[in-house]
């Protein structure tokens, strides 16, 4: 089996500005703020729907994204792990990645796996406004050429979104996948191979031309 991975990564962003937070704090003096932890599932759903709409705006011919249970599970695990351990990267301190977790859960997974991540700070006074945070995450990805290219790649047909929270930060991971039209792997397929690629299109071209997987460390594009 062969798995290509495209993973642009953004630095931690501070959500909102001082004047916005002041207005929110004034408003919350009289309005109860929902527990931020209870907003993670609604936030996942809103990010998913915003990305769906944006893909169709960018390319009306883009395939629709079905929610995949394995991708949902892995996306949540990645965000939960980052929130619990206080790091921001696809490779966890124990060495696991989104790709390794997906292949652990589905031994026959192959094709292209795309990973978009982002994180934003929040305050306990203002809480987590689902609509605002979902739009901030989308806007952050759209402002990055590599992230935008990833979420807009028209061949992706499966996705999973996972959000998690700690004392002051919300983490989001969105995974995208396509088998690139590959036939199901045979039972005697050799050990899995994972190659990092500079773009989804590069992975597709490599697969179509049957080039060998690259084993070098990824060099993600600068925005």
Short mmCIF file of C-alpha atoms in Angstrom, two decimals:
data_model
loop_
_atom_site.label_atom_id
_atom_site.label_comp_id
_atom_site.label_asym_id
_atom_site.label_seq_id
_atom_site.Cartn_x
_atom_site.Cartn_y
_atom_site.Cartn_z
CA UNK A 1 0.00 0.00 0.00
CA UNK A 2 1.10 3.55 -0.61
CA UNK A 3 -0.09 6.64 1.20
CA UNK A 4 0.78 10.19 0.19
CA UNK A 5 0.45 12.91 2.81
CA UNK A 6 0.12 16.66 2.36
CA UNK A 7 0.38 18.63 5.59
CA UNK A 8 0.74 22.41 5.65
CA UNK A 9 0.79 23.81 9.19
CA UNK A 10 -0.02 27.22 10.61
CA UNK A 11 1.32 28.87 13.71
CA UNK A 12 -0.87 29.53 16.71
CA UNK A 13 -3.21 32.44 16.16
CA UNK A 14 -4.70 34.76 18.76
CA UNK A 15 -8.42 35.00 18.22
CA UNK A 16 -9.99 38.43 18.14
CA UNK A 17 -8.62 41.77 19.30
CA UNK A 18 -8.77 43.77 22.48
CA UNK A 19 -11.78 45.86 21.50
CA UNK A 20 -13.72 42.77 20.43
CA UNK A 21 -12.95 41.01 23.71
CA UNK A 22 -13.99 44.08 25.70
CA UNK A 23 -17.35 44.17 23.96
CA UNK A 24 -17.82 40.45 24.54
CA UNK A 25 -16.86 40.73 28.19
CA UNK A 26 -19.34 43.57 28.65
CA UNK A 27 -22.08 41.52 27.05
CA UNK A 28 -21.26 38.39 29.08
CA UNK A 29 -21.62 40.35 32.29
CA UNK A 30 -25.35 39.83 31.87
CA UNK A 31 -25.41 36.76 29.59
CA UNK A 32 -24.20 33.37 30.79
CA UNK A 33 -21.34 31.92 28.73
CA UNK A 34 -21.66 28.28 27.67
CA UNK A 35 -18.97 25.88 28.82
CA UNK A 36 -16.42 25.99 25.94
CA UNK A 37 -16.01 22.20 26.09
CA UNK A 38 -19.66 21.78 25.09
CA UNK A 39 -19.07 23.80 21.91
CA UNK A 40 -16.56 21.44 20.31
CA UNK A 41 -19.05 19.19 18.50
CA UNK A 42 -21.08 22.13 17.13
CA UNK A 43 -17.78 23.75 16.09
CA UNK A 44 -16.74 20.61 14.20
CA UNK A 45 -20.04 20.59 12.34
CA UNK A 46 -19.80 24.28 11.45
CA UNK A 47 -16.20 23.99 10.19
CA UNK A 48 -17.23 21.02 8.06
CA UNK A 49 -20.13 22.89 6.48
CA UNK A 50 -18.12 26.06 5.85
CA UNK A 51 -15.38 24.08 4.12
CA UNK A 52 -17.97 22.27 2.00
CA UNK A 53 -19.42 25.58 0.85
CA UNK A 54 -15.98 27.07 0.20
CA UNK A 55 -14.91 24.09 -1.93
CA UNK A 56 -17.96 24.55 -4.14
CA UNK A 57 -17.28 28.27 -4.43
CA UNK A 58 -13.66 27.67 -5.45
CA UNK A 59 -14.46 24.78 -7.79
CA UNK A 60 -18.08 23.82 -8.53
CA UNK A 61 -16.79 20.51 -9.92
CA UNK A 62 -15.12 19.53 -6.64
CA UNK A 63 -16.37 16.24 -5.22
CA UNK A 64 -18.62 16.47 -2.16
CA UNK A 65 -16.98 15.51 1.13
CA UNK A 66 -18.59 12.67 3.05
CA UNK A 67 -17.88 12.43 6.76
CA UNK A 68 -15.73 9.36 7.30
CA UNK A 69 -15.85 7.72 10.78
CA UNK A 70 -12.15 6.81 10.79
CA UNK A 71 -11.08 10.29 9.70
CA UNK A 72 -13.41 11.82 12.30
CA UNK A 73 -11.92 9.63 15.03
CA UNK A 74 -8.33 10.38 14.07
CA UNK A 75 -8.95 14.13 13.65
CA UNK A 76 -10.41 14.26 17.15
CA UNK A 77 -7.53 12.23 18.58
CA UNK A 78 -5.00 14.62 17.03
CA UNK A 79 -6.73 17.71 18.44
CA UNK A 80 -7.32 16.12 21.85
CA UNK A 81 -3.67 15.09 22.07
CA UNK A 82 -2.43 18.58 21.16
CA UNK A 83 -4.75 20.16 23.72
CA UNK A 84 -3.74 17.72 26.45
CA UNK A 85 0.02 17.93 25.87
CA UNK A 86 0.32 21.57 24.77
CA UNK A 87 2.04 21.17 21.40
CA UNK A 88 1.01 22.18 17.88
CA UNK A 89 2.17 19.77 15.19
CA UNK A 90 0.94 16.73 13.30
CA UNK A 91 3.76 14.61 14.75
CA UNK A 92 3.02 13.98 18.40
CA UNK A 93 5.74 13.68 21.06
CA UNK A 94 5.33 9.89 20.88
CA UNK A 95 6.01 9.95 17.12
CA UNK A 96 2.49 9.21 15.93
CA UNK A 97 0.99 11.21 13.06
CA UNK A 98 -2.42 11.49 11.43
CA UNK A 99 -1.24 9.10 8.72
CA UNK A 100 0.03 6.47 11.16
CA UNK A 101 -3.18 6.61 13.18
CA UNK A 102 -5.35 6.30 10.07
CA UNK A 103 -3.35 3.30 8.85
CA UNK A 104 -3.51 1.72 12.30
CA UNK A 105 -7.30 1.93 12.19
CA UNK A 106 -7.65 0.93 8.52
CA UNK A 107 -4.90 -1.37 7.28
CA UNK A 108 -6.21 -1.10 3.72
CA UNK A 109 -6.21 2.70 3.59
CA UNK A 110 -4.37 4.06 0.56
CA UNK A 111 -4.28 7.11 -1.67
CA UNK A 112 -3.89 10.69 -0.47
CA UNK A 113 -4.39 12.07 3.04
CA UNK A 114 -4.47 15.84 3.50
CA UNK A 115 -4.12 17.48 6.91
CA UNK A 116 -5.09 21.04 7.87
CA UNK A 117 -4.56 22.21 11.45
CA UNK A 118 -5.06 25.49 13.26
CA UNK A 119 -5.38 26.78 16.82
CA UNK A 120 -6.84 29.89 18.38
CA UNK A 121 -6.79 31.32 21.86
CA UNK A 122 -9.94 32.13 23.79
CA UNK A 123 -10.76 33.60 27.18
CA UNK A 124 -13.03 32.07 29.78
CA UNK A 125 -14.91 35.35 29.98
CA UNK A 126 -15.80 35.38 26.28
CA UNK A 127 -16.05 31.61 25.79
CA UNK A 128 -16.15 30.04 22.34
CA UNK A 129 -18.60 31.47 19.85
CA UNK A 130 -19.09 28.64 17.33
CA UNK A 131 -19.86 30.89 14.37
CA UNK A 132 -16.97 33.25 15.01
CA UNK A 133 -14.40 30.54 15.63
CA UNK A 134 -15.48 28.46 12.64
CA UNK A 135 -15.12 31.47 10.35
CA UNK A 136 -11.76 32.36 11.90
CA UNK A 137 -10.41 28.88 11.26
CA UNK A 138 -11.65 28.94 7.66
CA UNK A 139 -10.29 32.44 7.07
CA UNK A 140 -6.93 31.37 8.51
CA UNK A 141 -6.72 28.45 6.07
CA UNK A 142 -7.86 30.55 3.11
CA UNK A 143 -5.16 33.13 3.88
CA UNK A 144 -2.52 30.39 3.43
CA UNK A 145 -1.97 29.26 -0.15
CA UNK A 146 -0.99 25.73 0.86
CA UNK A 147 -3.94 25.26 3.25
CA UNK A 148 -6.37 26.66 0.70
CA UNK A 149 -4.94 24.35 -1.95
CA UNK A 150 -5.40 21.44 0.42
CA UNK A 151 -9.05 22.07 1.35
CA UNK A 152 -9.95 22.90 -2.27
CA UNK A 153 -8.35 19.85 -3.94
CA UNK A 154 -11.30 18.57 -6.01
CA UNK A 155 -10.47 14.84 -5.81
CA UNK A 156 -10.94 14.59 -2.05
CA UNK A 157 -14.22 12.85 -1.28
CA UNK A 158 -13.94 12.03 2.44
CA UNK A 159 -13.19 14.15 5.47
CA UNK A 160 -13.16 14.29 9.25
CA UNK A 161 -13.04 17.28 11.60
CA UNK A 162 -11.93 17.18 15.21
CA UNK A 163 -11.89 20.03 17.74
CA UNK A 164 -10.55 20.04 21.27
CA UNK A 165 -9.91 22.58 23.99
CA UNK A 166 -7.65 23.18 26.96
CA UNK A 167 -7.45 26.10 29.39
CA UNK A 168 -6.94 28.82 26.80
CA UNK A 169 -6.73 27.35 23.28
CA UNK A 170 -9.04 25.67 20.77
CA UNK A 171 -7.40 23.20 18.38
CA UNK A 172 -8.92 22.00 15.09
CA UNK A 173 -7.76 19.24 12.76
CA UNK A 174 -9.39 18.51 9.43
CA UNK A 175 -8.39 15.46 7.43
CA UNK A 176 -9.16 14.96 3.74
CA UNK A 177 -8.83 11.72 1.80
CA UNK A 178 -9.17 10.12 -1.61
CA UNK A 179 -8.03 6.75 -2.89
CA UNK A 180 -7.03 8.43 -6.19
CA UNK A 181 -8.91 5.72 -8.06
CA UNK A 182 -6.62 2.93 -6.86
CA UNK A 183 -8.04 -0.60 -6.81
CA UNK A 184 -8.44 -2.27 -3.40
CA UNK A 185 -5.09 -3.54 -2.10
CA UNK A 186 -4.37 -7.25 -2.31
CA UNK A 187 -4.15 -9.33 0.82
CA UNK A 188 -0.44 -10.00 0.26
CA UNK A 189 0.42 -6.32 -0.19
CA UNK A 190 3.82 -5.46 1.24
CA UNK A 191 4.42 -3.21 4.20
CA UNK A 192 2.83 0.23 4.08
CA UNK A 193 4.81 3.18 2.72
CA UNK A 194 4.09 6.82 3.44
CA UNK A 195 5.44 9.69 1.33
CA UNK A 196 5.15 13.40 2.14
CA UNK A 197 4.32 15.47 -0.95
CA UNK A 198 4.52 19.22 -1.63
CA UNK A 199 0.90 19.41 -2.85
CA UNK A 200 -2.16 17.22 -3.47
CA UNK A 201 -1.70 17.60 -7.23
CA UNK A 202 1.91 16.43 -6.94
CA UNK A 203 0.72 13.31 -5.14
CA UNK A 204 -1.87 12.64 -7.83
CA UNK A 205 0.70 13.11 -10.60
CA UNK A 206 3.18 10.82 -8.83
CA UNK A 207 0.57 8.13 -8.46
CA UNK A 208 -0.56 8.41 -12.08
CA UNK A 209 3.00 8.21 -13.37
CA UNK A 210 3.81 5.37 -10.92
CA UNK A 211 6.83 7.18 -9.53
CA UNK A 212 8.33 5.71 -6.34
CA UNK A 213 7.29 7.22 -3.05
CA UNK A 214 9.57 9.91 -1.65
CA UNK A 215 11.06 9.13 1.73
CA UNK A 216 12.63 12.49 2.52
CA UNK A 217 11.43 14.70 5.35
CA UNK A 218 8.64 17.02 4.13
CA UNK A 219 9.49 20.57 3.13
CA UNK A 220 6.19 22.39 3.43
CA UNK A 221 5.66 25.37 1.11
CA UNK A 222 6.19 28.83 2.50
CA UNK A 223 3.22 31.18 2.23
#
